[in-house]
Amino acid sequence: METEEKTVQNQISGKEEPFRIIVSGGGTGGHIFPAIAIANEVRRRRPDAAILFVGAENRMEMEKVPAAGYEIVGLNVAGLDRKHPWKNLRLPGKLLHCLRITRKIIKDFNPDVVVGVGGYASAPTLFSAQKLHVPTLIQEQNSLPGITNKLLARKADRICVGYDQMERFFPKEKIIWTGNPIRQDIADIHTKREEALAFYNLKPDAPVLLVMGGSLGAGSINAGMQQWVDVFLGKGYQVIWQTGRYYYQKMLPSGEGKENLVMLDFIRRVDLAYAAADIIVSRAGAISISELCVVGKPLILIPSPNVAEDHQMRNAEALSSRNAAVLLPDDRIRDDFGPVVEELFSNDRRRELLSQNIARMGTTTAARDIVDEVLKLAEAGRRKKEAGKKQSK
């Protein structure tokens, strides 16, 4: 009722009703950070826009999205458990419940467009929006899309992608290459090295190795670091090691000689970690790769084997095939981690070549280009709603 009254008042005053936008997805930082980047760009260009997030209960987005200043609704939803198939027996009932909830959310919020960034909540939200004839946009971060986005793409209005040759998976006429959105503070890391070294209490005359396992940490990378960290420190490398909250206490080292080691459960100033690093070791999540392309530092990618569709391996291969990163398979960490890092530190020419090649693949305009499409669809959604009102009279 209140929304209808505002609409009438705006029509009388000649003021355009603010856009109403739902952004859905999450589960990991790889989905949450681009979602927030898109919302921030919408808010920068349309400060009066009403933005609602739809995420999954008990996942990272329920903390990160409100911290960024946005309202979020949580769904009791989960993905397929490939390791424990019997746990999937409840999924159909959960999905039906989520479809009822998202249908109500969409009817109540009355969005002009719904944006899906991937993650558990994205599927029922976009499916319900499509059933209610609300324009939808998919932001596909990976070089190999999951089954859900392939299905949703059939009725999506626009698909913004971060890799080339995605017409293998999606209708060609719907695809727009935008790259993947990155956090704004990443774009200018090249001016922050002095600040970064001071922040992490590192020396300017010794090389820095940054090792990251993703926002939740990575058990295999941590195990490899336990084996090799003393070797790295003994060779004079300074090390920033992000373990993940679950692993942090288990990874804390004993003994002396660790003054050049910075251990963190979560990297809160990732821009400064990137700025300090000479070589970066990372998982191969799509958003991490997009940030690292902009960072332009020599990169060792260790794809996680525990993700759907093995998309991290495909992401890593997309870079290593262009000599833009070194690919180290997860099952080779214990044997090869140390030698790969040492070889790269000792080979100036290789590091320079990797940096040049990966920097060519970076873009800082993805959020802007995606929001161009979001606002076009919002306009179309607004016109569709107005046409529907006229027909019902």
mmCIF file of C-alpha atoms in Angstrom:
data_model
loop_
_atom_site.group_PDB
_atom_site.id
_atom_site.type_symbol
_atom_site.label_atom_id
_atom_site.label_comp_id
_atom_site.label_asym_id
_atom_site.label_seq_id
_atom_site.Cartn_x
_atom_site.Cartn_y
_atom_site.Cartn_z
ATOM 1 C CA MET A 1 0.000 0.000 0.000
ATOM 2 C CA GLU A 2 2.782 2.388 0.956
ATOM 3 C CA THR A 3 4.605 1.623 -2.324
ATOM 4 C CA GLU A 4 1.437 2.373 -4.335
ATOM 5 C CA GLU A 5 0.995 5.719 -2.546
ATOM 6 C CA LYS A 6 4.629 6.677 -3.284
ATOM 7 C CA THR A 7 4.146 5.760 -6.950
ATOM 8 C CA VAL A 8 1.083 8.008 -7.214
ATOM 9 C CA GLN A 9 2.934 10.864 -5.485
ATOM 10 C CA ASN A 10 5.898 10.500 -7.826
ATOM 11 C CA GLN A 11 3.637 10.477 -10.883
ATOM 12 C CA ILE A 12 1.961 13.697 -9.683
ATOM 13 C CA SER A 13 5.307 15.401 -9.023
ATOM 14 C CA GLY A 14 6.847 14.078 -12.246
ATOM 15 C CA LYS A 15 9.560 12.250 -10.301
ATOM 16 C CA GLU A 16 10.596 8.797 -11.548
ATOM 17 C CA GLU A 17 10.049 5.936 -9.113
ATOM 18 C CA PRO A 18 13.425 4.526 -7.917
ATOM 19 C CA PHE A 19 14.551 1.247 -9.433
ATOM 20 C CA ARG A 20 13.958 -1.855 -7.338
ATOM 21 C CA ILE A 21 16.661 -4.523 -7.702
ATOM 22 C CA ILE A 22 17.187 -7.944 -6.133
ATOM 23 C CA VAL A 23 20.698 -9.413 -6.045
ATOM 24 C CA SER A 24 20.882 -13.108 -5.175
ATOM 25 C CA GLY A 25 23.682 -15.568 -4.450
ATOM 26 C CA GLY A 26 26.569 -16.160 -2.105
ATOM 27 C CA GLY A 27 28.060 -19.002 -0.088
ATOM 28 C CA THR A 28 31.695 -17.960 -0.553
ATOM 29 C CA GLY A 29 33.601 -14.740 -1.041
ATOM 30 C CA GLY A 30 33.790 -15.587 -4.749
ATOM 31 C CA HIS A 31 30.059 -14.956 -5.056
ATOM 32 C CA ILE A 32 29.589 -12.349 -2.326
ATOM 33 C CA PHE A 33 32.246 -9.819 -3.349
ATOM 34 C CA PRO A 34 31.006 -9.444 -6.954
ATOM 35 C CA ALA A 35 27.430 -9.166 -5.698
ATOM 36 C CA ILE A 36 28.413 -6.311 -3.389
ATOM 37 C CA ALA A 37 30.525 -4.704 -6.127
ATOM 38 C CA ILE A 38 27.492 -4.694 -8.446
ATOM 39 C CA ALA A 39 25.245 -3.249 -5.734
ATOM 40 C CA ASN A 40 27.813 -0.559 -4.890
ATOM 41 C CA GLU A 41 28.008 0.495 -8.540
ATOM 42 C CA VAL A 42 24.192 0.648 -8.766
ATOM 43 C CA ARG A 43 24.096 2.770 -5.628
ATOM 44 C CA ARG A 44 26.853 5.062 -6.956
ATOM 45 C CA ARG A 45 24.870 5.741 -10.134
ATOM 46 C CA ARG A 46 21.360 5.528 -8.698
ATOM 47 C CA PRO A 47 21.610 6.500 -4.993
ATOM 48 C CA ASP A 48 17.846 6.171 -4.555
ATOM 49 C CA ALA A 49 17.661 2.587 -5.878
ATOM 50 C CA ALA A 50 16.086 0.039 -3.538
ATOM 51 C CA ILE A 51 18.371 -3.019 -3.357
ATOM 52 C CA LEU A 52 17.525 -6.288 -1.606
ATOM 53 C CA PHE A 53 19.874 -9.262 -1.310
ATOM 54 C CA VAL A 54 18.643 -12.851 -1.107
ATOM 55 C CA GLY A 55 21.185 -15.299 0.305
ATOM 56 C CA ALA A 56 21.497 -18.591 2.143
ATOM 57 C CA GLU A 57 21.027 -18.830 5.903
ATOM 58 C CA ASN A 58 24.171 -19.470 7.958
ATOM 59 C CA ARG A 59 26.491 -18.564 5.069
ATOM 60 C CA MET A 60 29.020 -15.739 4.755
ATOM 61 C CA GLU A 61 26.634 -13.373 2.984
ATOM 62 C CA MET A 62 24.452 -13.060 6.100
ATOM 63 C CA GLU A 63 27.387 -11.271 7.747
ATOM 64 C CA LYS A 64 29.158 -9.579 4.819
ATOM 65 C CA VAL A 65 26.117 -8.047 3.087
ATOM 66 C CA PRO A 66 24.725 -6.167 6.131
ATOM 67 C CA ALA A 67 28.289 -5.023 6.901
ATOM 68 C CA ALA A 68 28.330 -3.453 3.418
ATOM 69 C CA GLY A 69 25.096 -1.601 4.221
ATOM 70 C CA TYR A 70 22.475 -3.714 2.454
ATOM 71 C CA GLU A 71 19.369 -5.586 3.585
ATOM 72 C CA ILE A 72 19.397 -9.360 3.084
ATOM 73 C CA VAL A 73 16.834 -12.155 3.372
ATOM 74 C CA GLY A 74 18.136 -15.657 4.107
ATOM 75 C CA LEU A 75 16.810 -18.894 2.612
ATOM 76 C CA ASN A 76 17.118 -22.356 4.141
ATOM 77 C CA VAL A 77 18.804 -23.759 1.061
ATOM 78 C CA ALA A 78 21.833 -25.938 0.306
ATOM 79 C CA GLY A 79 23.564 -27.444 -2.693
ATOM 80 C CA LEU A 80 24.059 -31.065 -3.675
ATOM 81 C CA ASP A 81 26.281 -33.026 -1.294
ATOM 82 C CA ARG A 82 28.326 -35.152 -3.667
ATOM 83 C CA LYS A 83 30.298 -36.860 -0.885
ATOM 84 C CA HIS A 84 27.237 -37.893 1.148
ATOM 85 C CA PRO A 85 24.427 -38.572 -1.376
ATOM 86 C CA TRP A 86 21.960 -39.703 1.292
ATOM 87 C CA LYS A 87 21.932 -36.150 2.651
ATOM 88 C CA ASN A 88 20.322 -34.989 -0.600
ATOM 89 C CA LEU A 89 17.012 -36.715 0.189
ATOM 90 C CA ARG A 90 15.676 -33.545 1.800
ATOM 91 C CA LEU A 91 16.698 -31.265 -1.056
ATOM 92 C CA PRO A 92 13.465 -31.475 -3.122
ATOM 93 C CA GLY A 93 11.375 -30.435 -0.103
ATOM 94 C CA LYS A 94 13.793 -27.603 0.729
ATOM 95 C CA LEU A 95 13.762 -26.424 -2.882
ATOM 96 C CA LEU A 96 9.960 -26.332 -3.057
ATOM 97 C CA HIS A 97 9.867 -24.368 0.198
ATOM 98 C CA CYS A 98 12.470 -21.919 -1.162
ATOM 99 C CA LEU A 99 10.491 -21.464 -4.360
ATOM 100 C CA ARG A 100 7.412 -20.519 -2.325
ATOM 101 C CA ILE A 101 9.455 -18.113 -0.213
ATOM 102 C CA THR A 102 11.231 -16.470 -3.177
ATOM 103 C CA ARG A 103 7.949 -16.115 -5.048
ATOM 104 C CA LYS A 104 6.554 -14.208 -2.059
ATOM 105 C CA ILE A 105 9.731 -12.101 -1.737
ATOM 106 C CA ILE A 106 9.507 -11.098 -5.399
ATOM 107 C CA LYS A 107 5.811 -10.286 -5.236
ATOM 108 C CA ASP A 108 6.270 -8.218 -2.065
ATOM 109 C CA PHE A 109 9.433 -6.379 -3.139
ATOM 110 C CA ASN A 110 8.212 -5.956 -6.737
ATOM 111 C CA PRO A 111 11.683 -5.728 -8.385
ATOM 112 C CA ASP A 112 12.319 -4.318 -11.838
ATOM 113 C CA VAL A 113 15.200 -6.769 -12.353
ATOM 114 C CA VAL A 114 16.755 -9.736 -10.510
ATOM 115 C CA VAL A 115 20.514 -10.387 -10.667
ATOM 116 C CA GLY A 116 22.004 -13.819 -9.924
ATOM 117 C CA VAL A 117 25.704 -14.148 -9.083
ATOM 118 C CA GLY A 118 25.776 -17.881 -8.318
ATOM 119 C CA GLY A 119 25.567 -19.761 -5.039
ATOM 120 C CA TYR A 120 22.809 -21.723 -3.366
ATOM 121 C CA ALA A 121 20.187 -18.967 -3.123
ATOM 122 C CA SER A 122 20.585 -17.806 -6.701
ATOM 123 C CA ALA A 123 18.747 -20.732 -8.315
ATOM 124 C CA PRO A 124 15.327 -20.506 -6.606
ATOM 125 C CA THR A 125 15.382 -16.698 -6.691
ATOM 126 C CA LEU A 126 16.029 -16.441 -10.435
ATOM 127 C CA PHE A 127 13.682 -19.322 -11.229
ATOM 128 C CA SER A 128 10.850 -17.608 -9.350
ATOM 129 C CA ALA A 129 11.616 -14.278 -11.018
ATOM 130 C CA GLN A 130 11.502 -15.872 -14.461
ATOM 131 C CA LYS A 131 8.186 -17.552 -13.653
ATOM 132 C CA LEU A 132 6.808 -14.143 -12.636
ATOM 133 C CA HIS A 133 8.160 -12.561 -15.857
ATOM 134 C CA VAL A 134 10.655 -10.307 -14.094
ATOM 135 C CA PRO A 135 13.804 -9.608 -16.193
ATOM 136 C CA THR A 136 16.830 -11.583 -14.978
ATOM 137 C CA LEU A 137 20.582 -11.209 -15.423
ATOM 138 C CA ILE A 138 23.137 -13.936 -14.688
ATOM 139 C CA GLN A 139 26.684 -12.979 -13.763
ATOM 140 C CA GLU A 140 28.737 -16.103 -14.578
ATOM 141 C CA GLN A 141 32.215 -15.885 -13.110
ATOM 142 C CA ASN A 142 33.706 -19.217 -14.203
ATOM 143 C CA SER A 143 35.029 -20.540 -17.493
ATOM 144 C CA LEU A 144 32.894 -23.664 -16.953
ATOM 145 C CA PRO A 145 29.352 -22.833 -15.797
ATOM 146 C CA GLY A 146 27.460 -25.059 -13.389
ATOM 147 C CA ILE A 147 24.311 -26.970 -14.299
ATOM 148 C CA THR A 148 22.044 -24.453 -12.541
ATOM 149 C CA ASN A 149 23.196 -21.455 -14.569
ATOM 150 C CA LYS A 150 22.979 -23.440 -17.797
ATOM 151 C CA LEU A 151 19.327 -24.151 -17.019
ATOM 152 C CA LEU A 152 18.539 -20.615 -15.842
ATOM 153 C CA ALA A 153 20.235 -19.175 -18.946
ATOM 154 C CA ARG A 154 17.429 -20.467 -21.173
ATOM 155 C CA LYS A 155 15.042 -17.817 -19.844
ATOM 156 C CA ALA A 156 17.558 -15.223 -18.645
ATOM 157 C CA ASP A 157 17.536 -11.891 -20.455
ATOM 158 C CA ARG A 158 21.270 -11.233 -20.183
ATOM 159 C CA ILE A 159 24.365 -13.271 -19.250
ATOM 160 C CA CYS A 160 27.484 -11.332 -18.248
ATOM 161 C CA VAL A 161 30.593 -13.513 -18.445
ATOM 162 C CA GLY A 162 34.220 -13.317 -17.372
ATOM 163 C CA TYR A 163 35.733 -15.631 -19.993
ATOM 164 C CA ASP A 164 35.758 -15.925 -23.774
ATOM 165 C CA GLN A 165 34.023 -18.648 -25.835
ATOM 166 C CA MET A 166 31.064 -18.973 -23.464
ATOM 167 C CA GLU A 167 28.688 -19.514 -26.387
ATOM 168 C CA ARG A 168 29.539 -23.197 -25.900
ATOM 169 C CA PHE A 169 27.284 -23.088 -22.836
ATOM 170 C CA PHE A 170 24.886 -20.166 -23.244
ATOM 171 C CA PRO A 171 22.756 -18.669 -26.033
ATOM 172 C CA LYS A 172 25.160 -16.470 -27.984
ATOM 173 C CA GLU A 173 22.730 -13.571 -28.389
ATOM 174 C CA LYS A 174 22.379 -13.197 -24.604
ATOM 175 C CA ILE A 175 26.105 -13.127 -23.765
ATOM 176 C CA ILE A 176 28.039 -9.970 -22.944
ATOM 177 C CA TRP A 177 31.700 -10.165 -21.988
ATOM 178 C CA THR A 178 32.255 -7.869 -19.033
ATOM 179 C CA GLY A 179 34.926 -9.589 -16.986
ATOM 180 C CA ASN A 180 34.315 -10.229 -13.293
ATOM 181 C CA PRO A 181 33.769 -7.438 -10.750
ATOM 182 C CA ILE A 182 36.589 -6.880 -8.277
ATOM 183 C CA ARG A 183 36.836 -4.992 -5.013
ATOM 184 C CA GLN A 184 37.571 -1.335 -5.702
ATOM 185 C CA ASP A 185 40.603 -1.179 -3.419
ATOM 186 C CA ILE A 186 42.406 -3.758 -5.598
ATOM 187 C CA ALA A 187 42.658 -1.465 -8.618
ATOM 188 C CA ASP A 188 45.345 0.831 -7.187
ATOM 189 C CA ILE A 189 47.535 -1.656 -5.274
ATOM 190 C CA HIS A 190 50.628 -0.629 -7.260
ATOM 191 C CA THR A 191 50.839 2.590 -5.231
ATOM 192 C CA LYS A 192 50.572 0.800 -1.872
ATOM 193 C CA ARG A 193 53.748 -1.285 -1.503
ATOM 194 C CA GLU A 194 55.401 0.940 1.116
ATOM 195 C CA GLU A 195 52.169 1.088 3.132
ATOM 196 C CA ALA A 196 51.749 -2.690 2.763
ATOM 197 C CA LEU A 197 55.231 -3.550 4.044
ATOM 198 C CA ALA A 198 54.702 -1.314 7.060
ATOM 199 C CA PHE A 199 51.241 -2.758 7.704
ATOM 200 C CA TYR A 200 52.556 -6.335 7.797
ATOM 201 C CA ASN A 201 55.865 -5.354 9.458
ATOM 202 C CA LEU A 202 57.926 -6.694 6.540
ATOM 203 C CA LYS A 203 61.388 -5.664 5.338
ATOM 204 C CA PRO A 204 61.730 -3.955 1.941
ATOM 205 C CA ASP A 205 64.889 -5.866 0.975
ATOM 206 C CA ALA A 206 63.592 -9.487 1.219
ATOM 207 C CA PRO A 207 61.132 -11.230 -1.155
ATOM 208 C CA VAL A 208 57.556 -11.791 -0.005
ATOM 209 C CA LEU A 209 55.505 -14.945 -0.647
ATOM 210 C CA LEU A 210 51.727 -14.646 -0.185
ATOM 211 C CA VAL A 211 49.839 -17.936 0.277
ATOM 212 C CA MET A 212 46.011 -17.874 0.278
ATOM 213 C CA GLY A 213 43.525 -20.718 0.578
ATOM 214 C CA GLY A 214 40.351 -18.799 -0.190
ATOM 215 C CA SER A 215 37.992 -17.169 2.294
ATOM 216 C CA LEU A 216 37.384 -20.461 4.130
ATOM 217 C CA GLY A 217 40.948 -21.779 3.963
ATOM 218 C CA ALA A 218 42.320 -24.880 2.214
ATOM 219 C CA GLY A 219 43.420 -27.978 4.109
ATOM 220 C CA SER A 220 45.791 -29.282 1.435
ATOM 221 C CA ILE A 221 47.559 -25.935 0.980
ATOM 222 C CA ASN A 222 47.908 -25.606 4.756
ATOM 223 C CA ALA A 223 49.385 -29.119 4.978
ATOM 224 C CA GLY A 224 51.839 -28.240 2.227
ATOM 225 C CA MET A 225 52.790 -25.024 3.995
ATOM 226 C CA GLN A 226 53.414 -26.905 7.242
ATOM 227 C CA GLN A 227 55.891 -29.044 5.341
ATOM 228 C CA TRP A 228 57.636 -26.240 3.426
ATOM 229 C CA VAL A 229 57.332 -23.062 5.520
ATOM 230 C CA ASP A 230 60.599 -23.585 7.383
ATOM 231 C CA VAL A 231 62.369 -24.124 4.048
ATOM 232 C CA PHE A 232 60.930 -20.858 2.696
ATOM 233 C CA LEU A 233 61.923 -18.923 5.814
ATOM 234 C CA GLY A 234 65.378 -20.515 5.756
ATOM 235 C CA LYS A 235 65.929 -19.229 2.230
ATOM 236 C CA GLY A 236 65.197 -15.676 3.367
ATOM 237 C CA TYR A 237 61.632 -15.383 2.044
ATOM 238 C CA GLN A 238 59.097 -13.415 4.035
ATOM 239 C CA VAL A 239 55.731 -15.226 4.138
ATOM 240 C CA ILE A 240 52.137 -14.048 4.536
ATOM 241 C CA TRP A 241 50.058 -17.197 5.124
ATOM 242 C CA GLN A 242 46.258 -17.097 5.234
ATOM 243 C CA THR A 243 44.985 -20.306 6.822
ATOM 244 C CA GLY A 244 41.230 -19.854 7.134
ATOM 245 C CA ARG A 245 39.498 -19.600 10.513
ATOM 246 C CA TYR A 246 38.960 -23.339 10.912
ATOM 247 C CA TYR A 247 42.653 -24.171 10.452
ATOM 248 C CA TYR A 248 44.322 -21.221 12.162
ATOM 249 C CA GLN A 249 44.926 -22.674 15.634
ATOM 250 C CA LYS A 250 46.092 -26.003 14.179
ATOM 251 C CA MET A 251 48.612 -24.291 11.905
ATOM 252 C CA LEU A 252 50.277 -22.044 14.484
ATOM 253 C CA PRO A 253 53.981 -22.987 14.388
ATOM 254 C CA SER A 254 56.155 -23.891 17.342
ATOM 255 C CA GLY A 255 59.819 -23.044 17.784
ATOM 256 C CA GLU A 256 61.866 -19.984 16.917
ATOM 257 C CA GLY A 257 62.915 -18.288 13.694
ATOM 258 C CA LYS A 258 59.413 -17.280 12.628
ATOM 259 C CA GLU A 259 59.855 -13.497 12.742
ATOM 260 C CA ASN A 260 59.449 -13.303 8.940
ATOM 261 C CA LEU A 261 56.136 -15.211 9.029
ATOM 262 C CA VAL A 262 52.758 -13.432 9.125
ATOM 263 C CA MET A 263 49.898 -15.868 9.803
ATOM 264 C CA LEU A 264 46.286 -14.773 9.368
ATOM 265 C CA ASP A 265 42.969 -16.583 9.616
ATOM 266 C CA PHE A 266 41.376 -14.122 7.180
ATOM 267 C CA ILE A 267 42.994 -11.321 5.163
ATOM 268 C CA ARG A 268 41.081 -8.174 6.008
ATOM 269 C CA ARG A 269 43.310 -5.875 3.939
ATOM 270 C CA VAL A 270 43.766 -8.061 0.866
ATOM 271 C CA ASP A 271 44.815 -5.010 -1.148
ATOM 272 C CA LEU A 272 47.857 -4.573 1.087
ATOM 273 C CA ALA A 273 48.644 -8.309 1.009
ATOM 274 C CA TYR A 274 48.670 -8.186 -2.798
ATOM 275 C CA ALA A 275 50.765 -5.003 -2.759
ATOM 276 C CA ALA A 276 53.391 -6.553 -0.463
ATOM 277 C CA ALA A 277 53.725 -9.829 -2.405
ATOM 278 C CA ASP A 278 56.377 -10.707 -4.975
ATOM 279 C CA ILE A 279 54.834 -14.127 -5.693
ATOM 280 C CA ILE A 280 51.254 -15.175 -4.917
ATOM 281 C CA VAL A 281 49.959 -18.711 -4.317
ATOM 282 C CA SER A 282 46.181 -19.030 -4.558
ATOM 283 C CA ARG A 283 43.219 -21.257 -5.230
ATOM 284 C CA ALA A 284 41.672 -20.734 -8.660
ATOM 285 C CA GLY A 285 38.272 -19.301 -7.850
ATOM 286 C CA ALA A 286 36.995 -17.050 -10.604
ATOM 287 C CA ILE A 287 36.892 -13.836 -8.577
ATOM 288 C CA SER A 288 40.321 -14.445 -7.065
ATOM 289 C CA ILE A 289 41.689 -14.874 -10.583
ATOM 290 C CA SER A 290 39.968 -11.700 -11.779
ATOM 291 C CA GLU A 291 41.557 -9.745 -8.936
ATOM 292 C CA LEU A 292 44.950 -11.346 -9.532
ATOM 293 C CA CYS A 293 44.856 -10.438 -13.226
ATOM 294 C CA VAL A 294 44.537 -6.781 -12.198
ATOM 295 C CA VAL A 295 47.246 -7.200 -9.544
ATOM 296 C CA GLY A 296 49.605 -8.565 -12.217
ATOM 297 C CA LYS A 297 52.008 -10.427 -9.898
ATOM 298 C CA PRO A 298 53.642 -13.831 -10.663
ATOM 299 C CA LEU A 299 51.049 -16.403 -9.702
ATOM 300 C CA ILE A 300 50.957 -20.083 -8.727
ATOM 301 C CA LEU A 301 47.427 -21.506 -8.945
ATOM 302 C CA ILE A 302 46.425 -24.616 -6.962
ATOM 303 C CA PRO A 303 42.865 -25.489 -8.086
ATOM 304 C CA SER A 304 40.578 -26.971 -5.462
ATOM 305 C CA PRO A 305 39.439 -30.500 -6.372
ATOM 306 C CA ASN A 306 36.378 -30.115 -4.124
ATOM 307 C CA VAL A 307 34.238 -27.819 -6.260
ATOM 308 C CA ALA A 308 31.357 -28.594 -8.590
ATOM 309 C CA GLU A 309 32.189 -29.319 -12.229
ATOM 310 C CA ASP A 310 35.942 -29.012 -11.460
ATOM 311 C CA HIS A 311 35.629 -25.374 -12.552
ATOM 312 C CA GLN A 312 38.729 -24.222 -10.663
ATOM 313 C CA MET A 313 40.917 -26.495 -12.790
ATOM 314 C CA ARG A 314 39.319 -25.025 -15.926
ATOM 315 C CA ASN A 315 39.901 -21.494 -14.630
ATOM 316 C CA ALA A 316 43.555 -22.265 -13.899
ATOM 317 C CA GLU A 317 44.093 -23.904 -17.289
ATOM 318 C CA ALA A 318 42.704 -20.789 -18.988
ATOM 319 C CA LEU A 319 45.645 -18.836 -17.500
ATOM 320 C CA SER A 320 48.398 -21.436 -17.593
ATOM 321 C CA SER A 321 47.722 -22.147 -21.275
ATOM 322 C CA ARG A 322 48.588 -18.485 -21.944
ATOM 323 C CA ASN A 323 51.708 -18.614 -19.759
ATOM 324 C CA ALA A 324 49.984 -16.220 -17.358
ATOM 325 C CA ALA A 325 50.224 -18.465 -14.271
ATOM 326 C CA VAL A 326 51.901 -21.627 -13.013
ATOM 327 C CA LEU A 327 49.439 -24.484 -12.441
ATOM 328 C CA LEU A 328 50.243 -26.796 -9.511
ATOM 329 C CA PRO A 329 47.741 -29.678 -9.101
ATOM 330 C CA ASP A 330 46.411 -30.129 -5.577
ATOM 331 C CA ASP A 331 47.745 -33.690 -5.301
ATOM 332 C CA ARG A 332 51.298 -32.478 -6.068
ATOM 333 C CA ILE A 333 51.533 -29.948 -3.231
ATOM 334 C CA ARG A 334 53.578 -32.060 -0.812
ATOM 335 C CA ASP A 335 56.201 -32.997 -3.413
ATOM 336 C CA ASP A 336 56.333 -29.966 -5.689
ATOM 337 C CA PHE A 337 55.245 -26.915 -3.689
ATOM 338 C CA GLY A 338 58.725 -25.994 -2.460
ATOM 339 C CA PRO A 339 60.593 -26.588 -5.741
ATOM 340 C CA VAL A 340 57.985 -24.637 -7.768
ATOM 341 C CA VAL A 341 58.200 -21.613 -5.437
ATOM 342 C CA GLU A 342 62.008 -21.726 -5.321
ATOM 343 C CA GLU A 343 62.326 -22.028 -9.113
ATOM 344 C CA LEU A 344 60.082 -19.029 -9.600
ATOM 345 C CA PHE A 345 61.944 -16.866 -7.097
ATOM 346 C CA SER A 346 65.253 -17.750 -8.796
ATOM 347 C CA ASN A 347 64.030 -17.017 -12.332
ATOM 348 C CA ASP A 348 63.634 -13.257 -12.864
ATOM 349 C CA ARG A 349 62.737 -13.621 -16.536
ATOM 350 C CA ARG A 350 59.966 -16.133 -15.849
ATOM 351 C CA ARG A 351 58.421 -13.921 -13.195
ATOM 352 C CA GLU A 352 58.514 -10.924 -15.519
ATOM 353 C CA LEU A 353 56.868 -12.884 -18.336
ATOM 354 C CA LEU A 354 54.110 -14.237 -16.079
ATOM 355 C CA SER A 355 53.416 -10.719 -14.803
ATOM 356 C CA GLN A 356 53.191 -9.266 -18.297
ATOM 357 C CA ASN A 357 50.878 -12.009 -19.543
ATOM 358 C CA ILE A 358 48.468 -12.014 -16.609
ATOM 359 C CA ALA A 359 48.236 -8.207 -16.527
ATOM 360 C CA ARG A 360 46.946 -8.245 -20.127
ATOM 361 C CA MET A 361 43.930 -10.255 -18.932
ATOM 362 C CA GLY A 362 42.873 -7.830 -16.183
ATOM 363 C CA THR A 363 39.936 -5.443 -16.279
ATOM 364 C CA THR A 364 38.674 -2.920 -13.743
ATOM 365 C CA THR A 365 35.474 -1.962 -15.589
ATOM 366 C CA ALA A 366 33.411 -5.123 -15.022
ATOM 367 C CA ALA A 367 31.079 -3.715 -12.348
ATOM 368 C CA ARG A 368 30.403 -0.665 -14.519
ATOM 369 C CA ASP A 369 29.650 -2.764 -17.603
ATOM 370 C CA ILE A 370 27.430 -5.209 -15.703
ATOM 371 C CA VAL A 371 25.436 -2.387 -14.135
ATOM 372 C CA ASP A 372 24.939 -0.881 -17.610
ATOM 373 C CA GLU A 373 23.030 -4.066 -18.442
ATOM 374 C CA VAL A 374 21.266 -4.227 -15.062
ATOM 375 C CA LEU A 375 19.884 -0.708 -15.526
ATOM 376 C CA LYS A 376 18.804 -1.413 -19.106
ATOM 377 C CA LEU A 377 16.872 -4.460 -17.886
ATOM 378 C CA ALA A 378 15.428 -2.464 -14.985
ATOM 379 C CA GLU A 379 14.099 0.071 -17.502
ATOM 380 C CA ALA A 380 12.616 -2.768 -19.537
ATOM 381 C CA GLY A 381 11.133 -4.308 -16.405
ATOM 382 C CA ARG A 382 9.588 -0.998 -15.445
ATOM 383 C CA ARG A 383 8.005 -0.644 -18.896
ATOM 384 C CA LYS A 384 6.699 -4.206 -18.727
ATOM 385 C CA LYS A 385 5.027 -3.556 -15.375
ATOM 386 C CA GLU A 386 3.456 -0.318 -16.637
ATOM 387 C CA ALA A 387 2.149 -2.065 -19.752
ATOM 388 C CA GLY A 388 0.659 -4.805 -17.570
ATOM 389 C CA LYS A 389 -1.126 -2.215 -15.420
ATOM 390 C CA LYS A 390 -2.638 -0.550 -18.493
ATOM 391 C CA GLN A 391 -3.893 -3.892 -19.862
ATOM 392 C CA SER A 392 -5.517 -4.777 -16.525
ATOM 393 C CA LYS A 393 -7.520 -1.541 -16.455
#
